[in-house]
XYZ file of C-alpha atoms in Angstrom:
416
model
C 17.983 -6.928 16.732
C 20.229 -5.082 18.742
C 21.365 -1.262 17.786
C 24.988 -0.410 17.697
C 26.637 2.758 16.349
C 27.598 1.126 13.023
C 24.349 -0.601 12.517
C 22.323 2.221 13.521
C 24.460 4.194 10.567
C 23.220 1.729 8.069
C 19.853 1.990 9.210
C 19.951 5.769 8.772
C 21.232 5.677 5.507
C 18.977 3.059 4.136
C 15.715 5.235 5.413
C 16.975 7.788 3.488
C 17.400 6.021 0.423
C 13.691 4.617 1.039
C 12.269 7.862 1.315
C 13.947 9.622 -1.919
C 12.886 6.372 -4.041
C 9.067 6.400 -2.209
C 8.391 10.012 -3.185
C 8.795 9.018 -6.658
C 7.210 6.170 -6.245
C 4.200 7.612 -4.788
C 3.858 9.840 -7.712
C 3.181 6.926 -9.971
C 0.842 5.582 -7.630
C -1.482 8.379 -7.034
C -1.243 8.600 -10.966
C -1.972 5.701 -11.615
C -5.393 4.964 -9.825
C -7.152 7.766 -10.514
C -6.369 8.386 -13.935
C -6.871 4.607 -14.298
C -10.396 4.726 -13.897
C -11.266 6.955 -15.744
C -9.402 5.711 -18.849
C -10.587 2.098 -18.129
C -14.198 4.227 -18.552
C -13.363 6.074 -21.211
C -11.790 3.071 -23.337
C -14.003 0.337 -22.150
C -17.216 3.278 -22.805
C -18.982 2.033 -19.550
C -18.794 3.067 -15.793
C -18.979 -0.947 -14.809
C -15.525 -1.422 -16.196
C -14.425 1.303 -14.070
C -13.677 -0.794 -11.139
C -10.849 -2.665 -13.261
C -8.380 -0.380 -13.500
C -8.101 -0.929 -9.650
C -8.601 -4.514 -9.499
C -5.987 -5.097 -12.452
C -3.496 -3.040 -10.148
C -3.983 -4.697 -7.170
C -3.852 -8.216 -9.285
C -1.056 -6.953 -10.167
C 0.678 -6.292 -6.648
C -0.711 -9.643 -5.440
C 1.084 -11.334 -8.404
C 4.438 -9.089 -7.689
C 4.610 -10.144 -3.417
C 5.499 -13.338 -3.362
C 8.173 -13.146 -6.460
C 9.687 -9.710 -5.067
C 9.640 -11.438 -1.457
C 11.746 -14.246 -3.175
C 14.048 -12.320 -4.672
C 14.681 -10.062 -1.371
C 15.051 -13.258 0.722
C 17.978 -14.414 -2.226
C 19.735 -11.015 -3.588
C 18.208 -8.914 -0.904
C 16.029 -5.910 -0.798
C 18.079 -3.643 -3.722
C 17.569 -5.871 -6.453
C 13.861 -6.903 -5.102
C 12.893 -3.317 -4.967
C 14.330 -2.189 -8.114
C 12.858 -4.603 -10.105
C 9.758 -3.960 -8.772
C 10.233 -0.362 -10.158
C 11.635 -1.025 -13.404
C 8.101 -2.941 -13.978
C 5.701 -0.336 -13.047
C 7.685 1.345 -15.678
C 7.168 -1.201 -18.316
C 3.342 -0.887 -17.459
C 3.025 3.002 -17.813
C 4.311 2.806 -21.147
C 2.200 0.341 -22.283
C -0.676 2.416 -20.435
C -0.084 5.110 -22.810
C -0.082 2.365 -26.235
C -3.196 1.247 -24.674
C -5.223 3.801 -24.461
C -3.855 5.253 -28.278
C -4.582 2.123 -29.556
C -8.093 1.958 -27.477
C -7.147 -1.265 -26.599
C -8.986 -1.920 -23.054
C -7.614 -5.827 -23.027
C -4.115 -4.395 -23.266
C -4.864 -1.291 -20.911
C -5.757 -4.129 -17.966
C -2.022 -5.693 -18.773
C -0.779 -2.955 -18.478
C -2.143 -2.169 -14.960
C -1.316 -5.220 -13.724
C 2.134 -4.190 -14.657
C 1.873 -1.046 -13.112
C 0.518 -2.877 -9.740
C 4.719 -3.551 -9.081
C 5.085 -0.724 -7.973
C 2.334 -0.439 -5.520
C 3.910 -3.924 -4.623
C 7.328 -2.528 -4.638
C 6.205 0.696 -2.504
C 4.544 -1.837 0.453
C 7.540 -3.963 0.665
C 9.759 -0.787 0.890
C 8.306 -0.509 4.190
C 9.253 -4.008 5.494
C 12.793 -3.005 4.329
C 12.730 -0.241 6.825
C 12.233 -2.420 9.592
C 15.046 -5.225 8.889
C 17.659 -3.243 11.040
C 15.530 -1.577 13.284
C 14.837 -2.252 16.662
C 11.524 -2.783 18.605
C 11.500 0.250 19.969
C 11.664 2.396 17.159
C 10.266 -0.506 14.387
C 6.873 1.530 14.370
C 8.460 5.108 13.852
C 10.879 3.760 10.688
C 8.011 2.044 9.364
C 5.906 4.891 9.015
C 8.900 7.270 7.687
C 8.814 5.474 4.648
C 5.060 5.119 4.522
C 4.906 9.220 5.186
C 7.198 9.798 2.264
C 5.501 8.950 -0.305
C 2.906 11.568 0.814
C 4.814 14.084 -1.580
C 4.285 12.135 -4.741
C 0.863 10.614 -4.102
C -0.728 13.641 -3.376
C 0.825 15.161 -6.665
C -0.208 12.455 -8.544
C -3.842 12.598 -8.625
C -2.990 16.622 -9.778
C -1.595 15.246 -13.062
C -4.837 15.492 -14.407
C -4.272 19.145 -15.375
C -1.398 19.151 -17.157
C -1.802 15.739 -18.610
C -3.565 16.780 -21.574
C -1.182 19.229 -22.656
C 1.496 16.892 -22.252
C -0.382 14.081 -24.322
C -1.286 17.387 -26.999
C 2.150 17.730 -27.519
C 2.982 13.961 -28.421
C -0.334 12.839 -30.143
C -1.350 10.513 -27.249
C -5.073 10.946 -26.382
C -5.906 13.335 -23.227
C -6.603 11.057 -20.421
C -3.032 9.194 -21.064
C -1.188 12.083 -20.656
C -0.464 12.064 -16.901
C 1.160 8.368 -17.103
C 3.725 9.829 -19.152
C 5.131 11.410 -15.326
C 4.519 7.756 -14.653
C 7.443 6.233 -16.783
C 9.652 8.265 -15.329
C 8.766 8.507 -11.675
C 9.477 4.571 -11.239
C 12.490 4.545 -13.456
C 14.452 7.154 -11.523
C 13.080 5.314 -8.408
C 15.064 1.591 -9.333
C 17.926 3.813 -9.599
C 17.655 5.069 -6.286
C 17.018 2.036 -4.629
C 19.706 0.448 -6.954
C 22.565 3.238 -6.032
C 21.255 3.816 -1.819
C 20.785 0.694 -0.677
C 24.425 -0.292 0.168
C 25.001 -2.301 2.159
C 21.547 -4.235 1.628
C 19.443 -4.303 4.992
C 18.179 -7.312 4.332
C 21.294 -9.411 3.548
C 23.060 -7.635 6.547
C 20.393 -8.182 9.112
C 20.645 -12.097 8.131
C 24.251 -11.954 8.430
C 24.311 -10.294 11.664
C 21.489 -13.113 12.977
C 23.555 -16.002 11.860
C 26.476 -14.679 13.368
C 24.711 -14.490 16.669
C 22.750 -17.542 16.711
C 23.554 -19.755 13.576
C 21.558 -22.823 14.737
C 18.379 -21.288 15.035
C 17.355 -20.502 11.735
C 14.458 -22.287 10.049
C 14.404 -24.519 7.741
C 13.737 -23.411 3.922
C 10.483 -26.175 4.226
C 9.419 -23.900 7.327
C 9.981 -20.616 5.837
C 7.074 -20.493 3.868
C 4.311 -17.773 4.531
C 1.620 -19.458 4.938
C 3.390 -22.143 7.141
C 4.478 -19.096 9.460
C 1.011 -17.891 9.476
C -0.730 -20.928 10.605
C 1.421 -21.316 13.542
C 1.916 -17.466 14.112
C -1.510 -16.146 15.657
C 0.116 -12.556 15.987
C 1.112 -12.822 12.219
C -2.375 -13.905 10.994
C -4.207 -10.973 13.229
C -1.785 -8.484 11.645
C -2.450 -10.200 8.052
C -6.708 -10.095 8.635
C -6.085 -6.527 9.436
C -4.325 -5.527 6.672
C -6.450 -7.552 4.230
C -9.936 -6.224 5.757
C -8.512 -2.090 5.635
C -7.150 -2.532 2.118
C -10.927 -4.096 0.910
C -12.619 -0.951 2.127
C -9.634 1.798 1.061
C -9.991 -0.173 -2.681
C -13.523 -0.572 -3.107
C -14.423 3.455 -1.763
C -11.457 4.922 -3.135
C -11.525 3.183 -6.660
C -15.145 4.317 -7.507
C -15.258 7.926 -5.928
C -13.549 9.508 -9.133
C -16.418 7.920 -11.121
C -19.528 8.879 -9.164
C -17.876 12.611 -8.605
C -17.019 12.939 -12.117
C -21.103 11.336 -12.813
C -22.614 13.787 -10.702
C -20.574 16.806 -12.293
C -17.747 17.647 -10.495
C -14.889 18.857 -12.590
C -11.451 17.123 -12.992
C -9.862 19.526 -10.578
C -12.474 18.717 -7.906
C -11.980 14.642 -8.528
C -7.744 15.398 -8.574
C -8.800 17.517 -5.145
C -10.405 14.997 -3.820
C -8.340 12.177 -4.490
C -5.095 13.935 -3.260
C -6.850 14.964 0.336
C -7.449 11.234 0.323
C -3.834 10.070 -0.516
C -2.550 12.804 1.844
C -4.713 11.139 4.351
C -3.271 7.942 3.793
C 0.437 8.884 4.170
C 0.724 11.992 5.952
C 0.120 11.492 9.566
C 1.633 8.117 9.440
C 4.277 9.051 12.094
C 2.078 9.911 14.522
C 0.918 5.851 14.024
C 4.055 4.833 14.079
C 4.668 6.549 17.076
C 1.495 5.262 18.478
C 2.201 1.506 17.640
C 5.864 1.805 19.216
C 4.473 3.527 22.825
C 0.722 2.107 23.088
C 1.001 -0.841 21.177
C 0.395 -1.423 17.324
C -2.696 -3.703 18.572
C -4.702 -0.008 19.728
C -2.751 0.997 16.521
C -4.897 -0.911 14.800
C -8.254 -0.334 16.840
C -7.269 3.422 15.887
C -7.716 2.633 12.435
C -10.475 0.589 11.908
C -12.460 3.158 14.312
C -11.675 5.780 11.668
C -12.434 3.661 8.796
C -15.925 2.752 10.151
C -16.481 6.406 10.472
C -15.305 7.429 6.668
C -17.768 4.262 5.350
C -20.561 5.491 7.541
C -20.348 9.060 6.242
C -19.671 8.168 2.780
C -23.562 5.923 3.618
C -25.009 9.137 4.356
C -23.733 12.064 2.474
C -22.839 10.771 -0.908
C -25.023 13.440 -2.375
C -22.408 16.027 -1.029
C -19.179 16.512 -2.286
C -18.037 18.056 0.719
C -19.050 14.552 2.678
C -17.394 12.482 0.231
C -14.052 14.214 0.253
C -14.042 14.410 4.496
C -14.964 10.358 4.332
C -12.730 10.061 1.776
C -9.903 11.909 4.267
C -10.913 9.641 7.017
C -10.742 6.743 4.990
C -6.867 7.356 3.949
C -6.559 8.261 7.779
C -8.238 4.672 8.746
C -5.979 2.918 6.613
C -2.756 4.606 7.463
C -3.321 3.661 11.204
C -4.594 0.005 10.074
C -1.669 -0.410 7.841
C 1.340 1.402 9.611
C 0.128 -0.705 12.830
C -0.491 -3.921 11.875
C 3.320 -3.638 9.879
C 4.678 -3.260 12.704
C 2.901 -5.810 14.363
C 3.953 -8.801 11.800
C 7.573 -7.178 11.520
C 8.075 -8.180 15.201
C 5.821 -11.076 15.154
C 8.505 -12.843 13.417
C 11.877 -13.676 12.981
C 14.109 -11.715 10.428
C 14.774 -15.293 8.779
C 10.874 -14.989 8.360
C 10.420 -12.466 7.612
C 10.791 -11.867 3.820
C 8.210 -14.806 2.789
C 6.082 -14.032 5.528
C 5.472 -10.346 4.628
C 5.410 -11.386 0.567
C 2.546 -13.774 1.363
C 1.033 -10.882 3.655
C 0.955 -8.152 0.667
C -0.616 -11.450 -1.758
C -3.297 -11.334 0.081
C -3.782 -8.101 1.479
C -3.777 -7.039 -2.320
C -6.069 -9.874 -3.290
C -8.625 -8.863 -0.432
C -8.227 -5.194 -1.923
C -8.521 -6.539 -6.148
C -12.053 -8.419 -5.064
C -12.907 -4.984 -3.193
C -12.015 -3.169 -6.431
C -13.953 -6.116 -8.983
C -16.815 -5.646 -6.721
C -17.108 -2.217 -6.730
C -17.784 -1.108 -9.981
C -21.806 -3.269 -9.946
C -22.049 -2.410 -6.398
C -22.098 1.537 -7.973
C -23.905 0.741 -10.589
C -26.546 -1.440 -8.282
C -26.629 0.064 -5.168
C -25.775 3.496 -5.517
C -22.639 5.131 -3.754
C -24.270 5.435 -0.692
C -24.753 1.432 -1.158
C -21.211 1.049 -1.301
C -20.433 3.158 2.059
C -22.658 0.864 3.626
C -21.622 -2.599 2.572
C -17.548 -1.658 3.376
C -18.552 -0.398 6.884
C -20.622 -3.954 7.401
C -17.039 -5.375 6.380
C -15.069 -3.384 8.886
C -18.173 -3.829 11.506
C -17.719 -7.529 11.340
C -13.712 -7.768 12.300
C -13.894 -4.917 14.803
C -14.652 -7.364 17.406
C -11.741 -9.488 17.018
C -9.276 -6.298 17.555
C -11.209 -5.768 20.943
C -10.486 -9.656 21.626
C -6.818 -9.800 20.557
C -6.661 -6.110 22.614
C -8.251 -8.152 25.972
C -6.050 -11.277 25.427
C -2.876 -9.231 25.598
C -3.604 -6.938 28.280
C -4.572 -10.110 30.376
C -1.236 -11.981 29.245
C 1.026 -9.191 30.411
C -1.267 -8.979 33.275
């Protein structure tokens, strides 16, 4: 697409309704995986179960893509993205009823609900990119991505005052920081609900269709897995994301558990898991910047470089918790690059008629890569130790690094 003064207005304004409604929604998130494990342990009364509270969120997201794609690609990205919100907030509530009923089958519902808004918060950053142009796709991208830095990393901190919120309304301890994650999601649909007008979506179809209305696909070729077995760009960018989410899950989902098992205190776990988050959002403009002037292909190789590293340390010094917070800071770091990157790479690998299923079916399966990485993780602690774990994500990321290099030599030879 094509900038122009007016358009380029409405692609201002709608990046700075995506950021306000991200912060919130990042609160929820960081929230919502930390303290998640630990109540799925608490309630459930072994580490094993652990594991679910990020598999039943990611389940959760996986379930939300495809229908929030849907309804972006029909009533456009305000009602898609605000509905998304308004279910997270369903699923923090019934969190909190959950765990003061000590009801583990109803806590993993209640995840899952809670997974739209990690669902909501990844297809906020596709939004960014439906009036931008290919020059600055990258850079908008990550803007979004990079704002909801502020809430993640305050998340995780809930931990603290939690229990004196939950003392103060008879809800047990643990349950006390999703209480910040009612709210966080509710006042984010009404952000998203109130900013984005005109929709980007709707208006970046319009303005296609007024430029070349006999070249859109049709609705039996518009599927996302149709687009992705004729796209090989698409399906690169899709492996990518599916392979970096795996390892982020499966790490970050058990680190709370083995810190808190080897006696670190909740501060140090909230610490830890907030350099992590922080990792993951805040130096996502410098990847978008990278993706839009070097390419988002050595983007990517930028990511899964870092990623390798975190697993590799997190092999060797899980006995320190200075180790395991620096590999958990690369690991955020790794996917950030991975994830802003390959975006940006799908976003222009299709067209904006395309682009809504294609980048639902690409968040279904990135988040079902990440809820096996999260089901698996919780034996893999319990069997192999998290130094096991380390190892057997870095094997993961070992194995696709090769095909980066390969996609990396077949364009530099076709622009040759």
């Amino acid at each position: 697409m094509t900038g122009t003064p007016a358009m380029d207005a409405v692609q201002r304004r709608v990046v700075r309704a995506l950021v306000a409604a991200q912060v919130l929604g990042g609160l929820g998130a960081g929230a919502t995986l930390s303290l998640g494990a630990l109540l799925a342990a608490e309630i459930s009364g072994s580490g094993a179960w652990s594991g679910m509270a990020a598999t039943m969120a990611t389940l959760g997201a996986a379930a939300a893509a495809v229908p929030l794609a849907g309804l972006a690609q029909r009533r456009g990205r305000r009602v898609s993205l605000a509905t998304g919100s308004a279910v997270a907030c369903c699923g923090a509530l019934l969190a909190i009823i959950a765990a003061s009923l000590s009801l583990f089958p109803l806590l993993l519902v209640a995840l899952v609900l809670l997974g739209s808004g990690s669902a909501t918060g990844l297809q906020a950053r596709f939004a960014a990119t439906d009036l931008a142009t290919g020059a600055t796709r990258g850079r908008s991208l990550s803007l979004v991505v990079w704002s909801t830095t502020i809430g993640a990393v305050l998340g995780p901190n809930l931990f603290e005052p939690g229990p004196l919120v939950a003392g103060g309304r008879g809800i047990p301890a643990l349950s006390g920081g999703f209480v910040f994650t009612v709210a966080a999601p509710l006042a984010a649909a009404l952000v998203y609900s109130v900013g984005l007008r005109p929709d980007p979506l709707l208006t970046a179809l319009r303005h296609r269709a007024s430029g070349d209305p006999g070249n859109t696909p049709p609705p039996g070729e518009r599927r996302g897995l149709t687009i992705l077995g004729r796209n090989r760009g698409a399906r690169f960018a899709v492996v990518t994301l599916m392979v970096a989410h795996a390892a982020m899950v499966s790490l970050m989902s058990m680190t709370p558990v083995h810190l808190h098992d080897h006696g670190a205190g909740l501060s140090v776990v909230g610490l830890t898991i907030s350099l992590h988050v922080a990792g993951m959002y805040a130096l996502s403009p410098l990847f978008g910047w990278i993706a839009d002037r070097a390419g988002p292909a050595r983007g990517i190789l930028c990511g899964q470089v870092l990623l390798l590293t975190a697993l590799l340390i997190a092999w060797q010094g899980s006995g320190s918790e200075a180790w395991v917070t620096a590999s958990l800071v690369l690991l955020g770091l790794g996917w950030s690059a991975s994830v802003v990157s390959a975006s940006a790479l799908l976003a222009g690998a299709v067209d904006v008629a395309e682009r809504a299923p294609v980048q639902g079916t690409s968040d279904l399966l990135m988040n079902l890569a990440g809820a096996a990485g999260g089901a698996l993780a919780g034996p893999a602690l319990v069997l192999l130790g998290y130094s096991g774990l380390g190892l057997t994500a870095a094997v993961l990321v070992a194995v696709v690094l090769p095909r980066t290099l390969a996609h990396l030599g077949s364009r530099s030879t076709s622009t040759a």
